[in-house]
Amino acid sequence: MRKLIMSVAAAAVLASGGAAFAAVKHTTGTIKTYDGTAMSLVLDNGSTFTLPNAFKNPGLKAGEKVRVSWDMSGKHKIAEAVRIVK
């Protein structure tokens, strides 16, 4: 029983450490280009994001200031949310 409790505790510690590295990042910038067909968004600072298939456009257009919540998938930045900032 003691070994089981120690194993479960060790697994919980390791799992919680991995979650900290998977934190969503945020970037604020101005849209340079938005392509709804290619599902891509490029900001004026050169950051390029891939948008998910279920993305609903909140009215994005070039020149609009946005906040992008994103995470890495391999070498690609995947946008989880894009909000227009006033």
mmCIF file of N, CA, C and O in Angstrom:
data_model
loop_
_atom_site.group_PDB
_atom_site.id
_atom_site.type_symbol
_atom_site.label_atom_id
_atom_site.label_comp_id
_atom_site.label_asym_id
_atom_site.label_seq_id
_atom_site.Cartn_x
_atom_site.Cartn_y
_atom_site.Cartn_z
ATOM 1 N N MET A 1 0.830 -1.193 0.000
ATOM 2 C CA MET A 1 0.000 0.000 0.000
ATOM 3 C C MET A 1 0.871 1.253 0.000
ATOM 4 O O MET A 1 0.562 2.205 -0.706
ATOM 5 N N ARG A 2 1.933 1.236 0.796
ATOM 6 C CA ARG A 2 2.823 2.390 0.880
ATOM 7 C C ARG A 2 3.483 2.655 -0.473
ATOM 8 O O ARG A 2 3.623 3.795 -0.895
ATOM 9 N N LYS A 3 3.871 1.590 -1.189
ATOM 10 C CA LYS A 3 4.500 1.756 -2.504
ATOM 11 C C LYS A 3 3.515 2.358 -3.491
ATOM 12 O O LYS A 3 3.884 3.186 -4.314
ATOM 13 N N LEU A 4 2.268 1.957 -3.399
ATOM 14 C CA LEU A 4 1.241 2.490 -4.291
ATOM 15 C C LEU A 4 1.047 3.995 -4.066
ATOM 16 O O LEU A 4 0.991 4.774 -5.011
ATOM 17 N N ILE A 5 0.989 4.404 -2.814
ATOM 18 C CA ILE A 5 0.801 5.817 -2.481
ATOM 19 C C ILE A 5 1.995 6.630 -2.965
ATOM 20 O O ILE A 5 1.830 7.707 -3.557
ATOM 21 N N MET A 6 3.206 6.112 -2.796
ATOM 22 C CA MET A 6 4.408 6.821 -3.234
ATOM 23 C C MET A 6 4.433 6.930 -4.763
ATOM 24 O O MET A 6 4.814 7.956 -5.308
ATOM 25 N N SER A 7 4.017 5.877 -5.449
ATOM 26 C CA SER A 7 3.989 5.908 -6.917
ATOM 27 C C SER A 7 2.989 6.934 -7.430
ATOM 28 O O SER A 7 3.266 7.677 -8.371
ATOM 29 N N VAL A 8 1.816 6.957 -6.823
ATOM 30 C CA VAL A 8 0.787 7.919 -7.219
ATOM 31 C C VAL A 8 1.264 9.345 -6.938
ATOM 32 O O VAL A 8 1.083 10.241 -7.765
ATOM 33 N N ALA A 9 1.888 9.580 -5.799
ATOM 34 C CA ALA A 9 2.385 10.908 -5.453
ATOM 35 C C ALA A 9 3.474 11.351 -6.433
ATOM 36 O O ALA A 9 3.485 12.497 -6.890
ATOM 37 N N ALA A 10 4.372 10.438 -6.781
ATOM 38 C CA ALA A 10 5.437 10.770 -7.732
ATOM 39 C C ALA A 10 4.856 11.090 -9.108
ATOM 40 O O ALA A 10 5.289 12.038 -9.770
ATOM 41 N N ALA A 11 3.876 10.342 -9.539
ATOM 42 C CA ALA A 11 3.241 10.589 -10.835
ATOM 43 C C ALA A 11 2.542 11.944 -10.839
ATOM 44 O O ALA A 11 2.592 12.676 -11.840
ATOM 45 N N ALA A 12 1.908 12.298 -9.738
ATOM 46 C CA ALA A 12 1.215 13.585 -9.657
ATOM 47 C C ALA A 12 2.200 14.748 -9.738
ATOM 48 O O ALA A 12 1.937 15.746 -10.413
ATOM 49 N N VAL A 13 3.341 14.615 -9.084
ATOM 50 C CA VAL A 13 4.357 15.669 -9.125
ATOM 51 C C VAL A 13 4.896 15.834 -10.542
ATOM 52 O O VAL A 13 5.034 16.940 -11.048
ATOM 53 N N LEU A 14 5.177 14.727 -11.200
ATOM 54 C CA LEU A 14 5.699 14.796 -12.571
ATOM 55 C C LEU A 14 4.666 15.369 -13.534
ATOM 56 O O LEU A 14 4.993 16.158 -14.420
ATOM 57 N N ALA A 15 3.427 14.999 -13.385
ATOM 58 C CA ALA A 15 2.368 15.490 -14.265
ATOM 59 C C ALA A 15 2.143 16.991 -14.084
ATOM 60 O O ALA A 15 1.922 17.707 -15.054
ATOM 61 N N SER A 16 2.200 17.472 -12.866
ATOM 62 C CA SER A 16 1.967 18.895 -12.634
ATOM 63 C C SER A 16 3.110 19.744 -13.175
ATOM 64 O O SER A 16 2.900 20.854 -13.637
ATOM 65 N N GLY A 17 4.316 19.227 -13.188
ATOM 66 C CA GLY A 17 5.457 19.964 -13.738
ATOM 67 C C GLY A 17 5.331 20.112 -15.237
ATOM 68 O O GLY A 17 5.665 21.153 -15.806
ATOM 69 N N GLY A 18 4.833 19.119 -15.926
ATOM 70 C CA GLY A 18 4.662 19.184 -17.372
ATOM 71 C C GLY A 18 3.596 20.169 -17.773
ATOM 72 O O GLY A 18 3.683 20.816 -18.816
ATOM 73 N N ALA A 19 2.592 20.331 -16.955
ATOM 74 C CA ALA A 19 1.511 21.267 -17.270
ATOM 75 C C ALA A 19 2.011 22.705 -17.259
ATOM 76 O O ALA A 19 1.519 23.539 -18.010
ATOM 77 N N ALA A 20 2.997 23.001 -16.436
ATOM 78 C CA ALA A 20 3.530 24.355 -16.376
ATOM 79 C C ALA A 20 4.221 24.736 -17.677
ATOM 80 O O ALA A 20 4.214 25.888 -18.091
ATOM 81 N N PHE A 21 4.836 23.780 -18.359
ATOM 82 C CA PHE A 21 5.526 24.068 -19.603
ATOM 83 C C PHE A 21 4.563 24.211 -20.775
ATOM 84 O O PHE A 21 4.919 24.741 -21.803
ATOM 85 N N ALA A 22 3.337 23.744 -20.638
ATOM 86 C CA ALA A 22 2.362 23.790 -21.721
ATOM 87 C C ALA A 22 1.460 25.016 -21.613
ATOM 88 O O ALA A 22 0.394 25.041 -22.181
ATOM 89 N N ALA A 23 1.901 26.015 -20.901
ATOM 90 C CA ALA A 23 1.082 27.204 -20.697
ATOM 91 C C ALA A 23 0.875 27.963 -22.008
ATOM 92 O O ALA A 23 1.777 28.075 -22.824
ATOM 93 N N VAL A 24 -0.305 28.488 -22.186
ATOM 94 C CA VAL A 24 -0.643 29.273 -23.367
ATOM 95 C C VAL A 24 0.076 30.618 -23.281
ATOM 96 O O VAL A 24 0.157 31.225 -22.220
ATOM 97 N N LYS A 25 0.587 31.081 -24.409
ATOM 98 C CA LYS A 25 1.283 32.362 -24.479
ATOM 99 C C LYS A 25 0.348 33.390 -25.122
ATOM 100 O O LYS A 25 -0.601 33.030 -25.792
ATOM 101 N N HIS A 26 0.649 34.662 -24.919
ATOM 102 C CA HIS A 26 -0.172 35.742 -25.466
ATOM 103 C C HIS A 26 0.715 36.733 -26.205
ATOM 104 O O HIS A 26 1.791 37.074 -25.727
ATOM 105 N N THR A 27 0.245 37.183 -27.339
ATOM 106 C CA THR A 27 0.948 38.183 -28.133
ATOM 107 C C THR A 27 -0.067 39.238 -28.575
ATOM 108 O O THR A 27 -1.161 38.896 -29.008
ATOM 109 N N THR A 28 0.324 40.495 -28.458
ATOM 110 C CA THR A 28 -0.521 41.586 -28.924
ATOM 111 C C THR A 28 0.180 42.268 -30.087
ATOM 112 O O THR A 28 1.391 42.480 -30.043
ATOM 113 N N GLY A 29 -0.564 42.575 -31.130
ATOM 114 C CA GLY A 29 0.019 43.242 -32.287
ATOM 115 C C GLY A 29 -1.048 43.682 -33.267
ATOM 116 O O GLY A 29 -2.244 43.528 -33.017
ATOM 117 N N THR A 30 -0.591 44.217 -34.380
ATOM 118 C CA THR A 30 -1.486 44.696 -35.434
ATOM 119 C C THR A 30 -1.449 43.711 -36.592
ATOM 120 O O THR A 30 -0.379 43.252 -36.988
ATOM 121 N N ILE A 31 -2.618 43.393 -37.135
ATOM 122 C CA ILE A 31 -2.705 42.424 -38.225
ATOM 123 C C ILE A 31 -2.070 43.010 -39.485
ATOM 124 O O ILE A 31 -2.417 44.098 -39.922
ATOM 125 N N LYS A 32 -1.140 42.240 -40.045
ATOM 126 C CA LYS A 32 -0.555 42.582 -41.343
ATOM 127 C C LYS A 32 -1.383 41.917 -42.435
ATOM 128 O O LYS A 32 -1.790 42.570 -43.386
ATOM 129 N N THR A 33 -1.623 40.585 -42.272
ATOM 130 C CA THR A 33 -2.481 39.869 -43.213
ATOM 131 C C THR A 33 -3.294 38.824 -42.462
ATOM 132 O O THR A 33 -2.845 38.246 -41.486
ATOM 133 N N TYR A 34 -4.517 38.620 -42.934
ATOM 134 C CA TYR A 34 -5.401 37.571 -42.431
ATOM 135 C C TYR A 34 -5.942 36.839 -43.642
ATOM 136 O O TYR A 34 -6.471 37.462 -44.565
ATOM 137 N N ASP A 35 -5.793 35.506 -43.664
ATOM 138 C CA ASP A 35 -6.296 34.689 -44.765
ATOM 139 C C ASP A 35 -7.212 33.622 -44.187
ATOM 140 O O ASP A 35 -6.747 32.644 -43.594
ATOM 141 N N GLY A 36 -8.517 33.823 -44.342
ATOM 142 C CA GLY A 36 -9.503 32.886 -43.807
ATOM 143 C C GLY A 36 -9.525 31.568 -44.544
ATOM 144 O O GLY A 36 -9.896 30.547 -43.976
ATOM 145 N N THR A 37 -9.104 31.556 -45.805
ATOM 146 C CA THR A 37 -9.060 30.319 -46.582
ATOM 147 C C THR A 37 -7.881 29.459 -46.153
ATOM 148 O O THR A 37 -8.014 28.257 -45.938
ATOM 149 N N ALA A 38 -6.708 30.085 -46.007
ATOM 150 C CA ALA A 38 -5.497 29.358 -45.589
ATOM 151 C C ALA A 38 -5.424 29.204 -44.070
ATOM 152 O O ALA A 38 -4.519 28.545 -43.565
ATOM 153 N N MET A 39 -6.371 29.851 -43.364
ATOM 154 C CA MET A 39 -6.412 29.807 -41.898
ATOM 155 C C MET A 39 -5.091 30.278 -41.289
ATOM 156 O O MET A 39 -4.497 29.613 -40.444
ATOM 157 N N SER A 40 -4.640 31.463 -41.738
ATOM 158 C CA SER A 40 -3.389 32.016 -41.226
ATOM 159 C C SER A 40 -3.556 33.487 -40.868
ATOM 160 O O SER A 40 -4.406 34.192 -41.422
ATOM 161 N N LEU A 41 -2.732 33.918 -39.927
ATOM 162 C CA LEU A 41 -2.743 35.286 -39.438
ATOM 163 C C LEU A 41 -1.294 35.718 -39.271
ATOM 164 O O LEU A 41 -0.499 35.012 -38.653
ATOM 165 N N VAL A 42 -0.942 36.881 -39.848
ATOM 166 C CA VAL A 42 0.408 37.418 -39.721
ATOM 167 C C VAL A 42 0.299 38.798 -39.086
ATOM 168 O O VAL A 42 -0.495 39.632 -39.534
ATOM 169 N N LEU A 43 1.093 39.018 -38.034
ATOM 170 C CA LEU A 43 1.108 40.316 -37.367
ATOM 171 C C LEU A 43 2.226 41.179 -37.939
ATOM 172 O O LEU A 43 3.141 40.676 -38.596
ATOM 173 N N ASP A 44 2.171 42.486 -37.649
ATOM 174 C CA ASP A 44 3.164 43.417 -38.175
ATOM 175 C C ASP A 44 4.573 43.157 -37.661
ATOM 176 O O ASP A 44 5.542 43.578 -38.267
ATOM 177 N N ASN A 45 4.697 42.409 -36.548
ATOM 178 C CA ASN A 45 6.022 42.081 -36.023
ATOM 179 C C ASN A 45 6.600 40.816 -36.662
ATOM 180 O O ASN A 45 7.671 40.362 -36.299
ATOM 181 N N GLY A 46 5.869 40.219 -37.623
ATOM 182 C CA GLY A 46 6.346 39.041 -38.329
ATOM 183 C C GLY A 46 5.856 37.724 -37.755
ATOM 184 O O GLY A 46 6.084 36.673 -38.353
ATOM 185 N N SER A 47 5.185 37.753 -36.627
ATOM 186 C CA SER A 47 4.660 36.517 -36.029
ATOM 187 C C SER A 47 3.563 35.952 -36.922
ATOM 188 O O SER A 47 2.647 36.672 -37.324
ATOM 189 N N THR A 48 3.674 34.666 -37.225
ATOM 190 C CA THR A 48 2.695 33.982 -38.069
ATOM 191 C C THR A 48 1.998 32.913 -37.242
ATOM 192 O O THR A 48 2.652 32.137 -36.551
ATOM 193 N N PHE A 49 0.674 32.869 -37.325
ATOM 194 C CA PHE A 49 -0.123 31.920 -36.567
ATOM 195 C C PHE A 49 -1.009 31.117 -37.498
ATOM 196 O O PHE A 49 -1.552 31.651 -38.461
ATOM 197 N N THR A 50 -1.172 29.838 -37.180
ATOM 198 C CA THR A 50 -2.131 28.990 -37.867
ATOM 199 C C THR A 50 -3.404 29.001 -37.035
ATOM 200 O O THR A 50 -3.357 28.873 -35.814
ATOM 201 N N LEU A 51 -4.536 29.185 -37.695
ATOM 202 C CA LEU A 51 -5.822 29.228 -37.004
ATOM 203 C C LEU A 51 -6.481 27.857 -37.049
ATOM 204 O O LEU A 51 -6.364 27.153 -38.060
ATOM 205 N N PRO A 52 -7.185 27.455 -35.992
ATOM 206 C CA PRO A 52 -7.858 26.150 -35.989
ATOM 207 C C PRO A 52 -9.022 26.123 -36.978
ATOM 208 O O PRO A 52 -9.576 27.170 -37.332
ATOM 209 N N ASN A 53 -9.380 24.932 -37.428
ATOM 210 C CA ASN A 53 -10.473 24.776 -38.392
ATOM 211 C C ASN A 53 -11.792 25.347 -37.887
ATOM 212 O O ASN A 53 -12.602 25.828 -38.664
ATOM 213 N N ALA A 54 -12.016 25.293 -36.580
ATOM 214 C CA ALA A 54 -13.274 25.774 -35.995
ATOM 215 C C ALA A 54 -13.238 27.275 -35.693
ATOM 216 O O ALA A 54 -14.142 27.797 -35.068
ATOM 217 N N PHE A 55 -12.208 27.983 -36.168
ATOM 218 C CA PHE A 55 -12.060 29.413 -35.874
ATOM 219 C C PHE A 55 -13.213 30.214 -36.458
ATOM 220 O O PHE A 55 -13.569 30.070 -37.619
ATOM 221 N N LYS A 56 -13.800 31.069 -35.635
ATOM 222 C CA LYS A 56 -14.869 31.960 -36.073
ATOM 223 C C LYS A 56 -14.294 33.374 -36.110
ATOM 224 O O LYS A 56 -13.883 33.910 -35.090
ATOM 225 N N ASN A 57 -14.276 33.961 -37.286
ATOM 226 C CA ASN A 57 -13.700 35.286 -37.483
ATOM 227 C C ASN A 57 -14.522 36.359 -36.767
ATOM 228 O O ASN A 57 -15.682 36.572 -37.093
ATOM 229 N N PRO A 58 -13.896 37.066 -35.803
ATOM 230 C CA PRO A 58 -14.627 38.133 -35.112
ATOM 231 C C PRO A 58 -14.598 39.461 -35.869
ATOM 232 O O PRO A 58 -14.895 40.496 -35.301
ATOM 233 N N GLY A 59 -14.228 39.441 -37.151
ATOM 234 C CA GLY A 59 -14.157 40.667 -37.943
ATOM 235 C C GLY A 59 -12.729 41.115 -38.176
ATOM 236 O O GLY A 59 -12.464 42.314 -38.249
ATOM 237 N N LEU A 60 -11.806 40.167 -38.301
ATOM 238 C CA LEU A 60 -10.402 40.501 -38.484
ATOM 239 C C LEU A 60 -10.151 41.109 -39.850
ATOM 240 O O LEU A 60 -10.722 40.687 -40.852
ATOM 241 N N LYS A 61 -9.267 42.140 -39.867
ATOM 242 C CA LYS A 61 -8.841 42.756 -41.119
ATOM 243 C C LYS A 61 -7.492 43.424 -40.874
ATOM 244 O O LYS A 61 -7.109 43.690 -39.724
ATOM 245 N N ALA A 62 -6.770 43.679 -41.944
ATOM 246 C CA ALA A 62 -5.459 44.323 -41.844
ATOM 247 C C ALA A 62 -5.593 45.656 -41.111
ATOM 248 O O ALA A 62 -6.550 46.405 -41.318
ATOM 249 N N GLY A 63 -4.632 45.922 -40.223
ATOM 250 C CA GLY A 63 -4.632 47.162 -39.454
ATOM 251 C C GLY A 63 -5.317 47.067 -38.108
ATOM 252 O O GLY A 63 -5.180 47.950 -37.271
ATOM 253 N N GLU A 64 -6.051 45.976 -37.872
ATOM 254 C CA GLU A 64 -6.777 45.771 -36.607
ATOM 255 C C GLU A 64 -5.785 45.321 -35.526
ATOM 256 O O GLU A 64 -4.933 44.479 -35.767
ATOM 257 N N LYS A 65 -5.891 45.897 -34.320
ATOM 258 C CA LYS A 65 -5.041 45.484 -33.205
ATOM 259 C C LYS A 65 -5.704 44.297 -32.516
ATOM 260 O O LYS A 65 -6.901 44.334 -32.222
ATOM 261 N N VAL A 66 -4.923 43.209 -32.277
ATOM 262 C CA VAL A 66 -5.469 41.985 -31.704
ATOM 263 C C VAL A 66 -4.566 41.435 -30.601
ATOM 264 O O VAL A 66 -3.390 41.776 -30.509
ATOM 265 N N ARG A 67 -5.158 40.574 -29.803
ATOM 266 C CA ARG A 67 -4.415 39.786 -28.819
ATOM 267 C C ARG A 67 -4.634 38.332 -29.197
ATOM 268 O O ARG A 67 -5.770 37.861 -29.283
ATOM 269 N N VAL A 68 -3.519 37.620 -29.418
ATOM 270 C CA VAL A 68 -3.560 36.223 -29.835
ATOM 271 C C VAL A 68 -3.094 35.353 -28.674
ATOM 272 O O VAL A 68 -2.020 35.575 -28.118
ATOM 273 N N SER A 69 -3.907 34.377 -28.292
ATOM 274 C CA SER A 69 -3.525 33.362 -27.316
ATOM 275 C C SER A 69 -3.105 32.146 -28.134
ATOM 276 O O SER A 69 -3.874 31.670 -28.964
ATOM 277 N N TRP A 70 -1.875 31.670 -27.925
ATOM 278 C CA TRP A 70 -1.349 30.623 -28.789
ATOM 279 C C TRP A 70 -0.452 29.649 -28.036
ATOM 280 O O TRP A 70 -0.034 29.901 -26.923
ATOM 281 N N ASP A 71 -0.169 28.540 -28.711
ATOM 282 C CA ASP A 71 0.724 27.515 -28.185
ATOM 283 C C ASP A 71 1.488 26.926 -29.362
ATOM 284 O O ASP A 71 1.055 27.028 -30.510
ATOM 285 N N MET A 72 2.622 26.324 -29.088
ATOM 286 C CA MET A 72 3.438 25.720 -30.136
ATOM 287 C C MET A 72 2.972 24.300 -30.422
ATOM 288 O O MET A 72 2.602 23.562 -29.516
ATOM 289 N N SER A 73 3.010 23.931 -31.690
ATOM 290 C CA SER A 73 2.769 22.560 -32.129
ATOM 291 C C SER A 73 3.879 22.262 -33.125
ATOM 292 O O SER A 73 3.804 22.687 -34.283
ATOM 293 N N GLY A 74 4.914 21.606 -32.650
ATOM 294 C CA GLY A 74 6.095 21.412 -33.478
ATOM 295 C C GLY A 74 6.770 22.755 -33.676
ATOM 296 O O GLY A 74 7.127 23.427 -32.726
ATOM 297 N N LYS A 75 6.904 23.175 -34.938
ATOM 298 C CA LYS A 75 7.524 24.465 -35.247
ATOM 299 C C LYS A 75 6.501 25.541 -35.565
ATOM 300 O O LYS A 75 6.850 26.634 -35.986
ATOM 301 N N HIS A 76 5.218 25.246 -35.379
ATOM 302 C CA HIS A 76 4.146 26.167 -35.744
ATOM 303 C C HIS A 76 3.468 26.759 -34.520
ATOM 304 O O HIS A 76 3.231 26.070 -33.532
ATOM 305 N N LYS A 77 3.129 28.043 -34.609
ATOM 306 C CA LYS A 77 2.343 28.708 -33.567
ATOM 307 C C LYS A 77 0.881 28.526 -33.930
ATOM 308 O O LYS A 77 0.432 28.964 -34.986
ATOM 309 N N ILE A 78 0.145 27.875 -33.040
ATOM 310 C CA ILE A 78 -1.275 27.619 -33.260
ATOM 311 C C ILE A 78 -2.083 28.575 -32.385
ATOM 312 O O ILE A 78 -1.972 28.558 -31.160
ATOM 313 N N ALA A 79 -2.888 29.413 -33.020
ATOM 314 C CA ALA A 79 -3.728 30.367 -32.285
ATOM 315 C C ALA A 79 -4.904 29.628 -31.671
ATOM 316 O O ALA A 79 -5.613 28.905 -32.358
ATOM 317 N N GLU A 80 -5.085 29.790 -30.386
ATOM 318 C CA GLU A 80 -6.233 29.190 -29.704
ATOM 319 C C GLU A 80 -7.380 30.186 -29.619
ATOM 320 O O GLU A 80 -8.530 29.801 -29.598
ATOM 321 N N ALA A 81 -7.048 31.482 -29.570
ATOM 322 C CA ALA A 81 -8.059 32.533 -29.535
ATOM 323 C C ALA A 81 -7.459 33.806 -30.081
ATOM 324 O O ALA A 81 -6.280 34.085 -29.892
ATOM 325 N N VAL A 82 -8.271 34.583 -30.787
ATOM 326 C CA VAL A 82 -7.870 35.889 -31.311
ATOM 327 C C VAL A 82 -8.962 36.871 -30.940
ATOM 328 O O VAL A 82 -10.127 36.678 -31.282
ATOM 329 N N ARG A 83 -8.573 37.916 -30.213
ATOM 330 C CA ARG A 83 -9.537 38.942 -29.793
ATOM 331 C C ARG A 83 -9.104 40.300 -30.309
ATOM 332 O O ARG A 83 -7.920 40.640 -30.263
ATOM 333 N N ILE A 84 -10.052 41.060 -30.778
ATOM 334 C CA ILE A 84 -9.770 42.429 -31.209
ATOM 335 C C ILE A 84 -9.625 43.289 -29.960
ATOM 336 O O ILE A 84 -10.435 43.220 -29.046
ATOM 337 N N VAL A 85 -8.552 44.102 -29.919
ATOM 338 C CA VAL A 85 -8.264 44.968 -28.784
ATOM 339 C C VAL A 85 -8.601 46.393 -29.175
ATOM 340 O O VAL A 85 -8.216 46.861 -30.227
ATOM 341 N N LYS A 86 -9.349 47.052 -28.336
ATOM 342 C CA LYS A 86 -9.741 48.452 -28.616
ATOM 343 C C LYS A 86 -8.784 49.400 -27.968
ATOM 344 O O LYS A 86 -8.194 49.180 -26.996
#
